[in-house]
Short mmCIF file of C-alpha atoms and ligand atoms in Angstrom, two decimals:
data_model
loop_
_atom_site.label_atom_id
_atom_site.label_comp_id
_atom_site.label_asym_id
_atom_site.label_seq_id
_atom_site.Cartn_x
_atom_site.Cartn_y
_atom_site.Cartn_z
CA MET A 37 173.13 -84.38 -205.07
CA ILE A 38 176.22 -86.60 -204.80
CA SER A 39 174.21 -89.49 -203.28
CA ASP A 40 171.80 -89.55 -206.26
CA ARG A 41 174.77 -89.64 -208.60
CA LYS A 42 176.11 -92.73 -206.77
CA LEU A 43 172.77 -94.50 -207.33
CA GLU A 44 172.69 -93.49 -211.00
CA HIS A 45 176.19 -94.93 -211.48
CA LEU A 46 175.11 -98.24 -209.96
CA LEU A 47 171.92 -98.45 -212.03
CA ILE A 48 173.67 -97.54 -215.28
CA CYS A 49 176.50 -100.04 -214.70
CA GLU A 50 174.04 -102.80 -213.81
CA ASN A 51 171.60 -102.22 -216.65
CA TYR A 52 173.37 -100.68 -219.65
CA ASP A 53 176.26 -101.62 -221.89
CA VAL A 54 179.11 -99.64 -220.33
CA GLU A 55 182.18 -101.44 -221.62
CA PHE A 56 184.56 -100.37 -224.38
CA LYS A 57 183.13 -101.01 -227.86
CA ASN A 58 186.08 -101.44 -230.20
CA LYS A 59 189.18 -101.19 -228.02
CA THR A 60 190.28 -104.22 -225.98
CA THR A 61 192.60 -104.69 -222.99
CA GLY A 62 195.32 -106.11 -225.28
CA PHE A 63 195.61 -109.35 -223.29
CA GLU A 64 194.55 -111.25 -226.44
CA ASP A 65 197.99 -110.22 -227.80
CA VAL A 66 199.78 -111.71 -224.80
CA GLU A 67 200.53 -115.45 -224.59
CA LEU A 68 202.07 -117.46 -221.77
CA ILE A 69 204.19 -120.33 -223.04
CA HIS A 70 202.75 -123.81 -222.61
CA ASN A 71 205.01 -126.23 -220.73
CA VAL A 72 204.44 -129.99 -221.17
CA LEU A 73 206.79 -130.72 -218.26
CA PRO A 74 205.62 -128.38 -215.52
CA GLU A 75 207.25 -130.56 -212.78
CA ILE A 76 204.89 -129.23 -210.09
CA ASP A 77 201.77 -130.51 -208.27
CA LYS A 78 198.74 -128.44 -209.32
CA ASN A 79 197.19 -128.92 -205.89
CA GLU A 80 200.20 -127.40 -204.17
CA ILE A 81 200.33 -124.17 -206.20
CA ASP A 82 200.36 -121.19 -203.84
CA LEU A 83 198.20 -118.26 -205.02
CA SER A 84 198.90 -116.14 -201.94
CA THR A 85 200.73 -112.84 -201.97
CA SER A 86 201.55 -110.06 -199.50
CA VAL A 87 200.63 -106.42 -199.97
CA PHE A 88 202.12 -103.89 -197.55
CA GLY A 89 202.52 -106.61 -194.94
CA LYS A 90 199.04 -108.15 -195.29
CA LYS A 91 198.70 -111.63 -196.76
CA LEU A 92 196.02 -112.18 -199.42
CA ASP A 93 194.90 -115.72 -200.34
CA SER A 94 194.98 -114.70 -204.01
CA PRO A 95 196.34 -111.60 -205.78
CA LEU A 96 192.92 -110.00 -206.23
CA PHE A 97 191.46 -106.59 -205.40
CA ILE A 98 187.80 -105.72 -205.64
CA THR A 99 188.50 -102.17 -206.83
CA ALA A 100 186.48 -99.08 -205.91
CA ILE A 101 182.77 -99.47 -206.62
CA THR A 102 180.45 -97.75 -204.24
CA GLY A 103 179.22 -96.13 -201.04
CA GLY A 104 177.33 -92.94 -200.29
CA HIS A 105 173.78 -94.19 -200.92
CA PRO A 106 171.56 -96.55 -198.88
CA VAL A 107 171.52 -99.03 -201.82
CA ALA A 108 175.32 -98.96 -201.80
CA LYS A 109 175.37 -100.02 -198.15
CA ASN A 110 174.00 -103.46 -198.95
CA ILE A 111 176.36 -103.91 -201.90
CA ASN A 112 179.34 -102.98 -199.70
CA LYS A 113 178.12 -105.39 -197.02
CA GLN A 114 177.93 -108.32 -199.47
CA LEU A 115 181.34 -107.49 -200.93
CA ALA A 116 182.86 -107.20 -197.44
CA ILE A 117 181.50 -110.57 -196.25
CA VAL A 118 182.84 -112.30 -199.33
CA ALA A 119 186.20 -110.47 -199.38
CA ASP A 120 186.68 -111.48 -195.75
CA GLU A 121 185.78 -115.12 -196.41
CA LYS A 122 188.07 -115.40 -199.45
CA ASN A 123 190.76 -113.16 -197.92
CA ILE A 124 191.13 -110.79 -200.87
CA ALA A 125 191.46 -106.98 -200.83
CA LEU A 126 188.48 -104.63 -201.07
CA GLY A 127 188.20 -100.99 -202.12
CA VAL A 128 185.23 -98.68 -201.63
CA GLY A 129 183.92 -95.97 -203.94
CA SER A 130 184.63 -92.28 -203.45
CA GLN A 131 184.13 -91.35 -199.79
CA ARG A 132 183.41 -87.69 -200.44
CA ALA A 133 179.69 -88.19 -199.80
CA ALA A 134 180.21 -89.67 -196.33
CA CYS A 135 182.82 -87.06 -195.39
CA GLU A 136 180.32 -84.30 -196.24
CA TYR A 137 177.08 -85.99 -195.07
CA PRO A 138 177.64 -87.95 -191.83
CA GLU A 139 174.29 -89.74 -192.25
CA LEU A 140 175.92 -91.66 -195.13
CA GLU A 141 178.89 -92.88 -193.05
CA ASP A 142 177.33 -96.27 -192.39
CA THR A 143 177.41 -97.06 -196.12
CA TYR A 144 181.20 -97.33 -195.59
CA THR A 145 181.56 -98.42 -191.93
CA VAL A 146 179.54 -101.51 -192.90
CA VAL A 147 182.67 -102.69 -194.73
CA ARG A 148 185.05 -102.97 -191.76
CA ASP A 149 182.19 -104.27 -189.58
CA ASN A 150 181.88 -107.23 -191.94
CA ALA A 151 185.52 -107.60 -192.96
CA PRO A 152 187.52 -107.20 -189.75
CA ASP A 153 190.78 -108.58 -191.15
CA CYS A 154 190.62 -107.53 -194.81
CA LEU A 155 193.01 -105.23 -196.61
CA LEU A 156 190.71 -102.23 -197.19
CA VAL A 157 191.30 -99.37 -199.61
CA GLY A 158 189.68 -95.96 -199.02
CA ASN A 159 188.96 -93.56 -201.90
CA ILE A 160 189.06 -89.80 -202.48
CA GLY A 161 189.75 -87.42 -205.38
CA ALA A 162 192.98 -85.40 -205.62
CA PRO A 163 191.27 -82.07 -204.75
CA GLN A 164 189.85 -83.57 -201.53
CA LEU A 165 193.04 -83.24 -199.48
CA ASN A 166 191.02 -82.01 -196.50
CA LEU A 167 189.00 -85.27 -196.51
CA ALA A 168 191.94 -87.69 -196.47
CA GLU A 169 192.22 -88.25 -192.70
CA LYS A 170 188.45 -88.48 -192.29
CA ALA A 171 188.10 -90.99 -195.14
CA ILE A 172 190.79 -93.21 -193.59
CA GLU A 173 189.12 -93.02 -190.18
CA ILE A 174 185.58 -93.79 -191.43
CA LEU A 175 186.70 -96.91 -193.29
CA ASP A 176 189.57 -97.89 -190.96
CA ALA A 177 191.50 -98.12 -194.23
CA ASP A 178 194.85 -99.86 -194.72
CA ILE A 179 195.55 -97.97 -197.98
CA LEU A 180 194.13 -94.70 -199.32
CA ALA A 181 193.36 -94.49 -203.05
CA ILE A 182 193.32 -91.20 -204.94
CA HIS A 183 191.28 -91.47 -208.14
CA LEU A 184 192.50 -89.54 -211.18
CA ASN A 185 189.92 -89.48 -213.97
CA PRO A 186 190.15 -86.43 -216.25
CA LEU A 187 188.04 -88.00 -219.02
CA GLN A 188 185.24 -88.98 -216.65
CA GLU A 189 185.23 -85.50 -215.11
CA SER A 190 185.03 -84.00 -218.62
CA ILE A 191 181.96 -86.01 -219.65
CA GLN A 192 180.24 -85.91 -216.22
CA PRO A 193 177.71 -83.06 -216.19
CA GLU A 194 178.95 -81.89 -212.75
CA GLY A 195 182.63 -82.73 -213.44
CA ASP A 196 185.67 -80.92 -212.07
CA LEU A 197 187.48 -79.41 -215.07
CA ASP A 198 190.31 -77.53 -213.40
CA ALA A 199 193.12 -80.07 -213.09
CA ARG A 200 195.84 -77.55 -212.20
CA GLY A 201 198.02 -78.31 -209.18
CA TYR A 202 197.06 -82.00 -208.76
CA ASN A 203 200.66 -83.09 -208.36
CA GLY A 204 201.12 -80.68 -205.47
CA LEU A 205 197.88 -81.84 -203.87
CA ILE A 206 198.94 -85.47 -204.18
CA SER A 207 202.27 -84.63 -202.48
CA GLN A 208 200.39 -82.95 -199.66
CA ILE A 209 198.14 -86.00 -199.22
CA THR A 210 201.06 -88.45 -199.23
CA ASP A 211 202.86 -86.24 -196.65
CA ALA A 212 199.77 -85.89 -194.47
CA VAL A 213 198.64 -89.48 -194.05
CA ASN A 214 200.48 -92.34 -192.38
CA ILE A 215 199.26 -95.24 -194.51
CA PRO A 216 200.35 -96.14 -198.08
CA VAL A 217 198.71 -94.01 -200.79
CA LEU A 218 197.61 -95.52 -204.09
CA ALA A 219 196.87 -93.64 -207.33
CA LYS A 220 194.24 -95.05 -209.67
CA GLU A 221 192.54 -94.23 -212.95
CA THR A 222 189.00 -95.45 -213.66
CA GLY A 223 189.52 -97.07 -217.09
CA CYS A 224 191.85 -94.92 -219.22
CA GLY A 225 195.13 -96.34 -217.87
CA ILE A 226 198.33 -94.71 -216.62
CA SER A 227 201.38 -94.02 -218.82
CA ALA A 228 205.06 -94.44 -217.90
CA GLU A 229 205.47 -90.65 -217.66
CA SER A 230 202.44 -90.20 -215.37
CA ALA A 231 203.59 -93.09 -213.18
CA GLU A 232 207.01 -91.45 -212.76
CA MET A 233 205.40 -88.17 -211.71
CA LEU A 234 203.08 -89.93 -209.27
CA VAL A 235 205.95 -91.75 -207.59
CA LYS A 236 207.90 -88.46 -207.34
CA SER A 237 204.86 -87.07 -205.53
CA GLY A 238 205.14 -89.83 -202.94
CA ILE A 239 202.65 -92.37 -204.32
CA ASP A 240 203.39 -95.84 -202.87
CA PHE A 241 201.20 -98.01 -205.08
CA ILE A 242 199.67 -97.73 -208.58
CA ASP A 243 196.39 -99.26 -209.77
CA ILE A 244 196.51 -98.67 -213.51
CA GLU A 245 192.79 -99.19 -214.41
CA GLY A 246 193.45 -99.32 -218.15
CA ALA A 247 191.19 -99.32 -221.20
CA GLY A 248 189.18 -102.34 -222.33
CA GLY A 249 186.70 -102.87 -219.49
CA THR A 250 184.24 -100.39 -218.02
CA SER A 251 184.33 -97.08 -219.90
CA TRP A 252 183.53 -94.16 -217.61
CA ALA A 253 183.05 -91.94 -220.66
CA ALA A 254 180.27 -94.42 -221.50
CA VAL A 255 178.72 -94.33 -218.03
CA GLU A 256 178.67 -90.54 -217.99
CA THR A 257 177.34 -90.40 -221.58
CA TYR A 258 174.17 -92.09 -220.37
CA ARG A 259 173.81 -89.29 -217.79
CA ALA A 260 174.79 -86.37 -220.04
CA GLU A 261 172.24 -84.35 -222.02
CA ASP A 262 174.67 -83.67 -224.84
CA LYS A 263 176.18 -87.03 -225.77
CA TYR A 264 178.60 -85.85 -228.48
CA LEU A 265 181.89 -85.88 -226.52
CA GLY A 266 181.06 -89.01 -224.52
CA GLU A 267 180.29 -91.05 -227.62
CA LEU A 268 183.41 -89.76 -229.38
CA PHE A 269 185.72 -90.57 -226.44
CA TRP A 270 183.93 -93.81 -225.36
CA ASP A 271 186.99 -95.92 -226.29
CA TRP A 272 189.73 -93.47 -225.18
CA GLY A 273 192.66 -94.70 -223.12
CA ILE A 274 195.75 -96.88 -222.81
CA PRO A 275 194.87 -100.59 -223.07
CA THR A 276 195.37 -102.43 -219.79
CA ALA A 277 198.12 -104.78 -221.05
CA VAL A 278 200.06 -101.79 -222.46
CA SER A 279 199.65 -99.69 -219.33
CA THR A 280 200.74 -102.63 -217.15
CA VAL A 281 204.01 -102.91 -219.07
CA GLU A 282 204.59 -99.13 -219.24
CA VAL A 283 204.09 -98.62 -215.51
CA THR A 284 205.97 -101.68 -214.27
CA ASN A 285 208.93 -100.69 -216.49
CA ALA A 286 208.90 -97.09 -215.34
CA VAL A 287 208.61 -97.27 -211.55
CA ASN A 288 209.57 -99.48 -208.68
CA VAL A 289 206.38 -99.55 -206.59
CA PRO A 290 203.78 -102.35 -206.41
CA VAL A 291 201.32 -102.30 -209.32
CA ILE A 292 197.75 -103.54 -209.67
CA SER A 293 196.75 -104.37 -213.25
CA SER A 294 193.06 -103.63 -213.81
CA GLY A 295 190.45 -102.39 -216.25
CA GLY A 296 188.67 -105.16 -218.14
CA ILE A 297 190.34 -108.08 -216.38
CA ARG A 298 187.67 -110.78 -216.15
CA SER A 299 189.44 -114.09 -215.38
CA GLY A 300 192.40 -115.70 -213.69
CA LEU A 301 193.90 -116.38 -217.13
CA GLU A 302 194.11 -112.64 -217.87
CA ALA A 303 195.40 -112.15 -214.33
CA ALA A 304 198.20 -114.67 -214.98
CA LYS A 305 199.20 -112.71 -218.10
CA ALA A 306 199.11 -109.40 -216.18
CA ILE A 307 201.32 -110.80 -213.43
CA ALA A 308 203.79 -112.25 -215.95
CA LEU A 309 203.91 -108.74 -217.48
CA GLY A 310 205.02 -107.40 -214.09
CA ALA A 311 201.90 -106.66 -212.02
CA ASP A 312 201.81 -107.66 -208.35
CA ALA A 313 198.05 -108.23 -208.27
CA VAL A 314 194.95 -107.56 -210.38
CA GLY A 315 191.72 -105.69 -209.75
CA MET A 316 188.15 -105.85 -211.03
CA ALA A 317 185.04 -103.76 -210.44
CA LEU A 318 182.15 -104.41 -212.87
CA PRO A 319 182.02 -108.22 -212.49
CA PHE A 320 181.78 -107.85 -208.71
CA LEU A 321 178.96 -105.32 -209.01
CA LYS A 322 177.11 -107.64 -211.39
CA ASN A 323 177.41 -110.58 -208.96
CA SER A 324 176.68 -108.57 -205.82
CA ASN A 325 173.03 -109.65 -205.61
CA SER A 326 174.13 -112.99 -204.14
CA GLN A 327 176.98 -114.09 -201.90
CA ASP A 328 176.98 -117.46 -203.67
CA HIS A 329 177.48 -115.78 -207.05
CA LEU A 330 180.33 -113.70 -205.65
CA ILE A 331 182.03 -116.73 -204.09
CA ASP A 332 181.55 -118.73 -207.28
CA PHE A 333 183.10 -115.90 -209.32
CA ILE A 334 186.16 -115.73 -207.03
CA ASN A 335 186.52 -119.54 -207.05
CA LYS A 336 186.48 -119.52 -210.86
CA PHE A 337 189.08 -116.72 -210.83
CA ASN A 338 191.33 -118.75 -208.51
CA ASP A 339 190.82 -121.96 -210.52
CA SER A 340 191.71 -120.30 -213.82
CA LEU A 341 194.75 -118.54 -212.32
CA ARG A 342 195.91 -121.85 -210.81
CA LEU A 343 195.50 -123.69 -214.13
CA ALA A 344 197.49 -121.04 -216.01
CA MET A 345 200.24 -121.31 -213.37
CA PHE A 346 200.25 -125.12 -213.65
CA LEU A 347 200.58 -124.95 -217.44
CA VAL A 348 203.64 -122.69 -217.25
CA GLY A 349 205.15 -124.54 -214.28
CA ALA A 350 204.86 -121.66 -211.77
CA ASN A 351 204.41 -122.74 -208.15
CA SER A 352 203.96 -119.24 -206.73
CA ILE A 353 203.05 -115.70 -207.76
CA GLU A 354 206.76 -114.81 -207.62
CA GLU A 355 207.54 -117.65 -210.06
CA LEU A 356 204.66 -116.59 -212.33
CA LYS A 357 206.20 -113.10 -212.48
CA GLN A 358 209.36 -114.62 -213.97
CA SER A 359 207.50 -116.72 -216.59
CA LYS A 360 208.35 -116.22 -220.24
CA ILE A 361 205.59 -114.41 -222.14
CA VAL A 362 205.16 -113.45 -225.79
CA ILE A 363 203.71 -110.06 -226.74
CA CYS A 364 202.27 -109.87 -230.27
CA GLY A 365 200.16 -107.66 -232.50
CA LYS A 366 199.02 -104.16 -231.69
CA THR A 367 200.21 -104.42 -228.08
CA ARG A 368 203.78 -105.16 -229.25
CA GLU A 369 203.59 -102.35 -231.83
CA TRP A 370 202.44 -99.88 -229.19
CA LEU A 371 205.15 -100.91 -226.71
CA ASN A 372 207.91 -100.92 -229.33
CA GLU A 373 206.84 -97.45 -230.48
CA ARG A 374 207.20 -96.36 -226.87
CA GLY A 375 210.76 -97.74 -226.73
CA ILE A 376 210.08 -100.93 -224.74
CA ASN A 377 211.89 -104.06 -225.94
CA THR A 378 209.18 -106.74 -225.86
CA GLN A 379 211.70 -109.54 -226.53
CA ASN A 380 212.89 -109.14 -222.94
CA TYR A 381 209.64 -110.85 -221.90
CA SER A 382 209.96 -113.92 -224.14
CA ARG A 383 213.66 -114.58 -223.50
CA ARG A 384 213.87 -114.28 -219.74
C1 FNR B 201 183.53 -97.53 -210.17
N1 FNR B 201 184.85 -97.06 -210.16
C2 FNR B 201 185.23 -96.10 -209.23
N2 FNR B 201 186.55 -95.78 -209.05
C3 FNR B 201 186.92 -94.88 -208.11
O1 FNR B 201 188.12 -94.65 -207.95
N3 FNR B 201 185.98 -94.25 -207.33
C4 FNR B 201 184.63 -94.52 -207.45
O2 FNR B 201 183.81 -93.95 -206.73
C5 FNR B 201 184.24 -95.48 -208.43
N4 FNR B 201 182.91 -95.79 -208.61
C6 FNR B 201 182.55 -96.84 -209.41
C7 FNR B 201 181.22 -97.28 -209.45
C8 FNR B 201 180.87 -98.41 -210.19
C9 FNR B 201 179.43 -98.81 -210.21
C10 FNR B 201 181.86 -99.12 -210.93
C11 FNR B 201 181.51 -100.34 -211.74
C12 FNR B 201 183.16 -98.68 -210.92
C13 FNR B 201 185.85 -97.51 -211.17
C14 FNR B 201 186.45 -98.87 -210.89
O3 FNR B 201 187.16 -98.88 -209.68
C15 FNR B 201 187.39 -99.31 -212.05
O4 FNR B 201 188.46 -98.39 -212.10
C16 FNR B 201 186.74 -99.35 -213.42
O5 FNR B 201 185.38 -99.72 -213.34
C17 FNR B 201 187.46 -100.30 -214.40
O6 FNR B 201 187.46 -101.63 -213.93
P1 FNR B 201 186.48 -102.78 -214.52
O7 FNR B 201 185.08 -102.36 -214.14
O8 FNR B 201 186.67 -102.82 -216.01
O9 FNR B 201 186.89 -104.04 -213.83
#
């Protein structure tokens, strides 16, 4: 049953090694340029940003994690309390379970109850067009995310393998609902070409969820009886730094950089590469046993983002976006092969 699967995902992510083994996000190839004369006051740096009219105190999304199981209710409650206190955005996991089993609704309604003013992101799959309105209503969502995860579906024992017609379904969802619609991967990233197609289908917002953090081929390999394909494709996907550049170059909608981001320093690099905000899932799950741990994690994120901004002389997220940045190594090779001139980033 779908609810048992939600619990298995939580237990596997909390207790097993689920991150990429040999592939990284690529942020180690990306360097902001140190400035000995920043000419700004570190204490006055403004980390705030606005997303579809809502102000966030820092450019951070807790991306989709859970819901649909009684254990998930408590996790969502802790995340909601902390997201509200720190005024960051919060996504929930796939809402299919609650749309089909009303007794599970409170595992999602608990979020708005505890985060009355937060920017909340609902979550459905592309084939679940008929659930879109209901998912928005249950969560009182500000944004609806559609997850696109063909690798995960392929390794998941009960996965959906017929991906025909998704673009049409996405168009129907974006036409049907009256809030912004976001498209997200779950750790394989989004290419320039896919981003262009998504925006043509009416997508307002892209959360790239690139490779280098949680591998959903890995998570599903632990659940699968036959582990051959999951182990072979464990490290599949477009590294997060690469996907961030591809998507922000290709389309003109707001972009969340995510998938393996673990600190404000990586966030600063992602924003200088063109992202509007960053997202994280696994670190929030791992800290969700204590509100203090969650708050401490967010404070460390903000402190490290602020320090990176100080050291490049950026007073605001908009200024950070304009900062010069050098792209080296495999990330540069990949981007150059794809026709992107990486020198544009270092000679702004
Ligand atoms: C997820 N993620 C996810 N994404 C989604 O769109 N719908 C979902 O239901 C879930 N469920 C889920 C459960 C758990 C336990 C985790 C840790 C994650 C994927 C998540 O939003 C994100 O895309 C990836 O985990 C990559 O980001 P990190 O973990 O490397 O920061």
